[in-house]
Tab-separated table of C-alpha atoms in Angstrom:
chain	number	residue	atom	x	y	z
A	1	MET	CA	-12.157	111.870	13.274
A	2	GLU	CA	-10.540	110.678	16.477
A	3	ALA	CA	-8.651	107.691	16.135
A	4	VAL	CA	-10.142	104.516	17.323
A	5	ARG	CA	-8.737	102.937	20.445
A	6	GLN	CA	-7.261	99.497	19.630
A	7	ASN	CA	-4.792	96.846	20.722
A	8	PRO	CA	-3.498	94.888	17.572
A	9	ARG	CA	-3.275	91.653	19.437
A	10	LEU	CA	-7.057	91.891	20.222
A	11	TYR	CA	-9.885	90.894	17.805
A	12	SER	CA	-7.576	88.987	15.629
A	13	PRO	CA	-8.798	85.643	13.882
A	14	GLU	CA	-6.457	83.944	16.589
A	15	TRP	CA	-8.419	85.887	19.214
A	16	PHE	CA	-11.800	85.136	18.041
A	17	THR	CA	-10.732	81.360	17.817
A	18	HIS	CA	-9.444	81.276	21.590
A	19	ARG	CA	-12.543	82.960	22.689
A	20	ALA	CA	-14.713	80.771	20.690
A	21	LEU	CA	-13.373	77.418	22.537
A	22	SER	CA	-12.625	78.827	25.740
A	23	GLY	CA	-15.993	80.204	26.119
A	24	LEU	CA	-17.991	77.077	25.348
A	25	ARG	CA	-19.912	75.926	28.347
A	26	LYS	CA	-21.558	72.821	29.314
A	27	ILE	CA	-25.380	73.315	30.294
A	28	GLY	CA	-26.580	69.725	30.128
A	29	ASP	CA	-25.547	66.158	29.573
A	30	ASP	CA	-25.498	66.617	25.683
A	31	SER	CA	-25.745	70.289	25.489
A	32	TRP	CA	-23.515	73.239	25.214
A	33	ASP	CA	-23.839	77.015	25.384
A	34	TYR	CA	-22.189	78.588	22.411
A	35	SER	CA	-24.437	81.715	22.295
A	36	ASP	CA	-21.486	84.272	22.498
A	37	SER	CA	-22.692	87.034	20.070
A	38	LEU	CA	-19.536	88.680	19.798
A	39	LEU	CA	-18.556	85.744	17.802
A	40	LEU	CA	-21.093	86.611	15.255
A	41	TYR	CA	-19.008	89.773	14.246
A	42	VAL	CA	-15.730	88.197	12.757
A	43	PRO	CA	-14.073	90.390	10.392
A	44	GLY	CA	-15.686	90.176	7.248
A	45	SER	CA	-18.962	88.798	8.488
A	46	ASP	CA	-20.858	92.202	8.403
A	47	ASP	CA	-22.587	91.682	4.938
A	48	GLU	CA	-24.852	88.935	6.561
A	49	TYR	CA	-26.268	91.122	9.157
A	50	GLU	CA	-26.795	94.084	6.740
A	51	ALA	CA	-28.593	91.492	4.342
A	52	VAL	CA	-30.988	90.319	6.883
A	53	GLN	CA	-32.204	93.855	7.900
A	54	GLU	CA	-32.448	95.140	4.299
A	55	ILE	CA	-36.014	96.927	3.672
A	56	ASP	CA	-38.814	94.808	2.422
A	57	THR	CA	-37.206	91.520	4.286
A	58	PRO	CA	-39.373	89.922	6.863
A	59	TYR	CA	-36.886	90.765	9.403
A	60	HIS	CA	-37.231	94.385	8.581
A	61	THR	CA	-41.094	94.241	8.493
A	62	LEU	CA	-41.347	92.311	11.837
A	63	ILE	CA	-38.394	93.474	13.885
A	64	THR	CA	-36.492	96.510	12.673
A	65	ALA	CA	-39.414	98.643	11.556
A	66	PRO	CA	-41.658	98.397	14.682
A	67	GLU	CA	-38.470	98.639	16.647
A	68	ARG	CA	-37.352	101.969	15.292
A	69	LYS	CA	-40.830	103.382	15.570
A	70	SER	CA	-40.900	102.273	19.190
A	71	LEU	CA	-37.610	104.114	19.769
A	72	GLN	CA	-38.623	107.334	17.872
A	73	ASP	CA	-41.818	107.502	20.221
A	74	ILE	CA	-40.046	107.045	23.432
A	75	ALA	CA	-36.768	108.896	22.706
A	76	PRO	CA	-37.900	112.238	24.330
A	77	GLU	CA	-39.093	110.419	27.569
A	78	ILE	CA	-35.758	108.754	27.784
A	79	VAL	CA	-33.945	112.065	27.241
A	80	ASN	CA	-36.076	113.838	29.697
A	81	GLU	CA	-34.640	111.449	32.349
A	82	LEU	CA	-31.160	112.527	31.680
A	83	SER	CA	-28.910	115.265	32.688
A	84	ASN	CA	-28.229	118.465	31.001
A	85	THR	CA	-24.973	116.958	29.832
A	86	PHE	CA	-24.481	113.415	29.555
A	87	GLU	CA	-22.062	110.679	27.840
A	88	TYR	CA	-23.884	108.352	25.836
A	89	VAL	CA	-22.351	104.920	25.523
A	90	ASP	CA	-23.794	103.395	22.516
A	91	MET	CA	-23.062	99.474	22.881
A	92	GLY	CA	-23.217	98.206	19.118
A	93	PRO	CA	-24.379	101.290	16.995
A	94	GLY	CA	-24.691	99.015	13.739
A	95	THR	CA	-26.019	100.612	10.376
A	96	GLU	CA	-29.471	101.406	11.296
A	97	HIS	CA	-28.741	104.756	13.074
A	98	LYS	CA	-31.103	104.202	15.836
A	99	GLU	CA	-28.977	106.834	17.815
A	100	GLN	CA	-30.454	109.648	15.773
A	101	PHE	CA	-33.534	109.586	17.723
A	102	ILE	CA	-31.579	110.384	20.849
A	103	PHE	CA	-29.481	113.148	19.008
A	104	ASP	CA	-32.980	114.700	18.134
A	105	ALA	CA	-34.558	114.474	21.497
A	106	ALA	CA	-31.364	115.861	22.937
A	107	LYS	CA	-31.390	118.954	20.576
A	108	GLU	CA	-34.856	119.552	21.169
A	109	GLN	CA	-34.485	119.554	24.682
A	110	GLY	CA	-31.190	121.641	24.782
A	111	LYS	CA	-29.046	118.964	26.166
A	112	GLN	CA	-25.619	118.164	25.440
A	113	ILE	CA	-24.048	114.580	24.468
A	114	LEU	CA	-20.473	113.180	24.293
A	115	TYR	CA	-21.228	110.346	21.975
A	116	ARG	CA	-19.420	107.200	22.417
A	117	PRO	CA	-20.148	104.306	20.263
A	118	THR	CA	-18.739	100.999	21.156
A	119	ASP	CA	-17.692	98.102	18.963
A	120	ILE	CA	-15.126	95.232	18.010
A	121	SER	CA	-15.746	96.458	14.378
A	122	ASP	CA	-13.650	98.980	12.823
A	123	LYS	CA	-16.284	99.415	10.088
A	124	TYR	CA	-19.102	100.269	12.177
A	125	LEU	CA	-16.874	102.462	14.862
A	126	GLN	CA	-15.970	104.490	11.808
A	127	LEU	CA	-19.497	104.631	10.276
A	128	SER	CA	-20.996	105.949	13.672
A	129	THR	CA	-18.067	108.163	14.208
A	130	ALA	CA	-18.437	109.969	11.131
A	131	TYR	CA	-22.439	110.102	11.138
A	132	ALA	CA	-22.365	111.858	14.674
A	133	SER	CA	-19.292	114.091	13.855
A	134	ASN	CA	-21.055	115.445	10.811
A	135	GLN	CA	-23.807	116.473	13.097
A	136	GLY	CA	-21.409	118.478	15.143
A	137	LEU	CA	-21.388	116.210	18.106
A	138	LYS	CA	-18.277	115.416	20.067
A	139	VAL	CA	-17.305	111.838	19.629
A	140	GLU	CA	-14.925	109.474	21.328
A	141	PRO	CA	-15.272	105.924	19.888
A	142	ILE	CA	-14.087	103.037	21.893
A	143	LYS	CA	-12.951	99.726	20.201
A	144	SER	CA	-13.817	97.134	23.005
A	145	SER	CA	-15.904	93.985	23.694
A	146	PHE	CA	-18.844	94.875	26.075
A	147	GLU	CA	-17.507	92.962	29.062
A	148	GLU	CA	-14.120	94.934	28.838
A	149	LEU	CA	-15.788	98.260	28.866
A	150	PRO	CA	-15.688	98.608	32.706
A	151	GLU	CA	-12.050	98.454	32.376
A	152	LYS	CA	-11.880	100.924	29.317
A	153	LEU	CA	-14.242	103.551	30.216
A	154	ASN	CA	-12.695	106.652	32.223
A	155	GLU	CA	-14.104	107.987	35.400
A	156	VAL	CA	-17.575	109.322	35.083
A	157	THR	CA	-17.658	113.155	35.019
A	158	ASN	CA	-21.132	113.439	33.660
A	159	GLN	CA	-24.132	111.388	33.880
A	160	ARG	CA	-23.544	108.195	31.921
A	161	PHE	CA	-26.264	106.958	29.526
A	162	VAL	CA	-25.729	103.260	28.373
A	163	SER	CA	-27.585	101.958	25.419
A	164	LEU	CA	-27.897	98.294	24.583
A	165	GLY	CA	-31.277	98.046	23.040
A	166	LEU	CA	-32.613	94.886	21.456
A	167	THR	CA	-29.317	93.245	21.787
A	168	TYR	CA	-30.173	92.732	25.297
A	169	GLY	CA	-32.023	89.328	24.142
A	170	ASN	CA	-28.632	88.020	22.784
A	171	TYR	CA	-27.547	87.576	26.470
A	172	ASN	CA	-28.415	85.920	29.650
A	173	PRO	CA	-30.571	88.316	31.643
A	174	PRO	CA	-28.808	88.275	34.744
A	175	GLU	CA	-25.422	88.517	33.395
A	176	ILE	CA	-26.062	91.494	30.979
A	177	LEU	CA	-27.992	93.346	33.663
A	178	GLU	CA	-25.137	93.176	36.025
A	179	LEU	CA	-22.584	94.244	33.554
A	180	LEU	CA	-25.016	97.068	32.219
A	181	LYS	CA	-24.940	98.287	35.932
A	182	GLU	CA	-21.227	98.313	36.175
A	183	VAL	CA	-20.660	100.010	32.872
A	184	ALA	CA	-23.447	102.710	33.803
A	185	GLY	CA	-21.658	103.462	37.159
A	186	LYS	CA	-22.814	105.478	39.826
A	187	GLU	CA	-25.786	107.704	39.073
A	188	GLY	CA	-25.803	106.333	35.356
A	189	VAL	CA	-28.771	104.975	33.433
A	190	ALA	CA	-28.990	101.989	31.107
A	191	PHE	CA	-31.577	101.410	28.214
A	192	ILE	CA	-32.805	98.130	26.868
A	193	ASN	CA	-35.579	97.034	24.630
A	194	ALA	CA	-37.339	93.692	24.222
A	195	GLN	CA	-39.816	92.356	21.906
A	196	ILE	CA	-42.685	91.094	24.035
A	197	ARG	CA	-43.688	87.226	23.165
A	198	GLU	CA	-47.350	87.632	23.792
A	199	ARG	CA	-47.479	90.766	21.456
A	200	ALA	CA	-45.342	89.227	18.598
A	201	ASP	CA	-46.009	86.781	15.966
A	202	MET	CA	-43.455	84.137	17.257
A	203	GLU	CA	-43.952	81.579	14.474
A	204	ALA	CA	-43.026	84.187	11.811
A	205	ILE	CA	-40.045	85.412	13.829
A	206	LYS	CA	-38.938	81.796	14.563
A	207	ASN	CA	-38.853	81.191	10.865
A	208	ILE	CA	-37.084	84.548	10.091
A	209	TYR	CA	-34.261	83.182	12.439
A	210	ALA	CA	-34.396	79.620	10.974
A	211	GLU	CA	-33.778	81.206	7.345
A	212	ALA	CA	-31.021	83.476	8.481
A	213	ALA	CA	-28.960	81.039	10.694
A	214	PRO	CA	-26.830	79.367	8.192
A	215	ALA	CA	-25.334	82.551	7.046
A	216	LEU	CA	-25.270	84.385	10.353
A	217	VAL	CA	-23.460	81.752	12.366
A	218	ALA	CA	-21.438	79.837	9.596
A	219	ALA	CA	-18.432	81.709	10.599
A	220	LYS	CA	-18.755	81.116	14.144
A	221	ILE	CA	-19.187	77.166	13.535
A	222	ARG	CA	-15.773	77.386	11.780
A	223	MET	CA	-14.037	78.810	14.559
A	224	LEU	CA	-14.695	75.287	16.394
A	225	GLY	CA	-12.970	73.427	13.553
A	226	LEU	CA	-16.105	72.247	11.943
A	227	ASP	CA	-17.981	72.490	8.717
A	228	PRO	CA	-21.207	74.402	8.890
A	229	GLU	CA	-22.649	72.089	6.187
A	230	LYS	CA	-20.883	68.616	6.864
A	231	ASP	CA	-20.560	68.656	10.464
A	232	ILE	CA	-24.053	69.708	11.469
A	233	SER	CA	-26.839	66.908	11.350
A	234	GLU	CA	-29.956	69.247	12.302
A	235	SER	CA	-30.818	72.706	13.383
A	236	GLU	CA	-33.900	73.921	15.640
A	237	VAL	CA	-35.038	77.172	16.619
A	238	THR	CA	-37.299	77.016	19.639
A	239	ASP	CA	-39.822	79.359	21.069
A	240	GLU	CA	-37.412	81.647	23.153
A	241	VAL	CA	-35.847	82.310	20.279
A	242	LYS	CA	-32.856	80.000	20.557
A	243	ILE	CA	-31.095	78.331	17.667
A	244	TRP	CA	-29.705	74.854	18.316
A	245	TYR	CA	-27.133	72.788	16.178
A	246	THR	CA	-26.654	68.978	16.580
A	247	LEU	CA	-23.282	67.733	15.773
A	248	SER	CA	-22.761	65.002	13.204
A	249	ASN	CA	-18.900	65.265	13.387
A	250	SER	CA	-16.676	66.627	16.037
A	251	SER	CA	-13.061	67.833	16.152
A	252	ALA	CA	-9.958	67.058	18.580
A	253	ALA	CA	-10.484	70.399	20.155
A	254	LEU	CA	-13.985	69.662	20.888
A	255	GLU	CA	-13.394	66.271	21.992
A	256	ALA	CA	-10.872	67.554	24.337
A	257	LYS	CA	-13.494	69.682	26.020
A	258	GLY	CA	-15.783	66.776	26.415
A	259	MET	CA	-18.014	67.420	23.328
A	260	LYS	CA	-19.066	64.289	21.369
A	261	VAL	CA	-21.230	63.640	18.173
A	262	GLY	CA	-24.910	63.892	19.053
A	263	ASP	CA	-24.368	66.894	21.453
A	264	ARG	CA	-26.149	70.044	20.920
A	265	LEU	CA	-24.919	73.387	20.382
A	266	LEU	CA	-26.862	76.928	21.621
A	267	VAL	CA	-25.396	78.847	18.610
A	268	PHE	CA	-27.426	81.826	18.993
A	269	GLN	CA	-30.188	83.487	21.082
A	270	SER	CA	-32.466	86.603	20.543
A	271	LEU	CA	-34.974	86.140	23.686
A	272	ARG	CA	-38.570	87.301	23.541
A	273	PRO	CA	-39.539	87.418	27.109
A	274	THR	CA	-42.910	87.820	28.150
A	275	LEU	CA	-43.694	91.242	30.066
A	276	GLU	CA	-43.782	89.804	33.420
A	277	ARG	CA	-40.275	87.881	32.768
A	278	LEU	CA	-38.779	91.125	31.437
A	279	LYS	CA	-40.010	92.889	34.691
A	280	SER	CA	-38.862	90.540	37.155
A	281	ASN	CA	-35.461	89.811	35.509
A	282	ILE	CA	-34.785	93.582	35.629
A	283	ALA	CA	-36.295	94.057	39.165
A	284	LYS	CA	-33.700	91.463	40.364
A	285	VAL	CA	-30.620	93.778	39.462
A	286	PHE	CA	-32.155	97.369	39.091
A	287	PRO	CA	-34.924	97.760	41.850
A	288	ASP	CA	-35.289	101.342	40.253
A	289	TYR	CA	-36.481	101.148	36.565
A	290	LYS	CA	-39.074	102.597	34.274
A	291	LEU	CA	-41.113	100.953	31.599
A	292	LEU	CA	-41.754	102.621	28.237
A	293	ASP	CA	-44.719	100.751	26.937
A	294	ASN	CA	-46.808	102.004	24.175
A	295	GLY	CA	-48.556	98.830	23.984
A	296	GLU	CA	-46.756	97.745	20.977
A	297	SER	CA	-44.793	94.449	20.545
A	298	PHE	CA	-41.474	96.375	21.754
A	299	VAL	CA	-41.164	97.753	25.308
A	300	GLY	CA	-38.125	99.938	26.449
A	301	ALA	CA	-36.632	100.023	29.983
A	302	LEU	CA	-34.659	102.713	31.781
A	303	LEU	CA	-32.505	101.056	34.431
A	304	PHE	CA	-31.520	103.681	37.099
A	305	ALA	CA	-28.064	102.359	38.934
A	306	ALA	CA	-28.812	104.890	41.571
A	307	LYS	CA	-31.273	107.411	41.112
């Protein structure tokens, strides 16, 4: 297995803490954006995500299973839009092995893949690299945050296919779409998918995230010098889906940034756009795109940097 690219100074506990404090953004008189999803992947916190996605959990029933079915259905159409040889940049491969649908479709269509799983987690990179290598695929893992990818990726020699999938919803659309365009490069293609608000049981989905939030964001809260049980007075999951925490205590580091008791932190988001909002957001950055819509709750989109 090819060694994972890494810099030992990056992704250390100190690096995460610095990113947490420096990335806080004031978005209102008493509200702050702390939605940076990379901070959910502090080393040692993988178990919480895997537990949420286990079979027979509400998350698996309402989100993981229908997403997998959607990806399996549309994978041949995705690969059909790609060159005979393409570089597959998989942003956040995880443990569900949804990349298999692209592998299968490429094999069926006689297309060659250079697979490049991208993550800050050694665990997920090693798992995804071994999984693809065992199928005879050429693999070049990249240890990187998403925003560092444009600098870390080498010059495109074959068409680049960049897959973000449902993680798209963890970011503010204008920012992540611009990043995807940069990562895809000239003639590249990006893929996202979203669970459409009007086709989903939003109340059930809100409840899923409300129940999962304490475990998912505990380490993230501690990076601010806060105790997730003692220093949070209330939590709220709004319809978008956004998870908000209200501070009952602060810390010297937070006070230095202007944060006070009673302020609200946006600690996580997994946005469920309407179909019209999804199309509108995409069109502002990618005038050339193709929706992959089978009428179910998940809709995929192929985004063409320059077709």
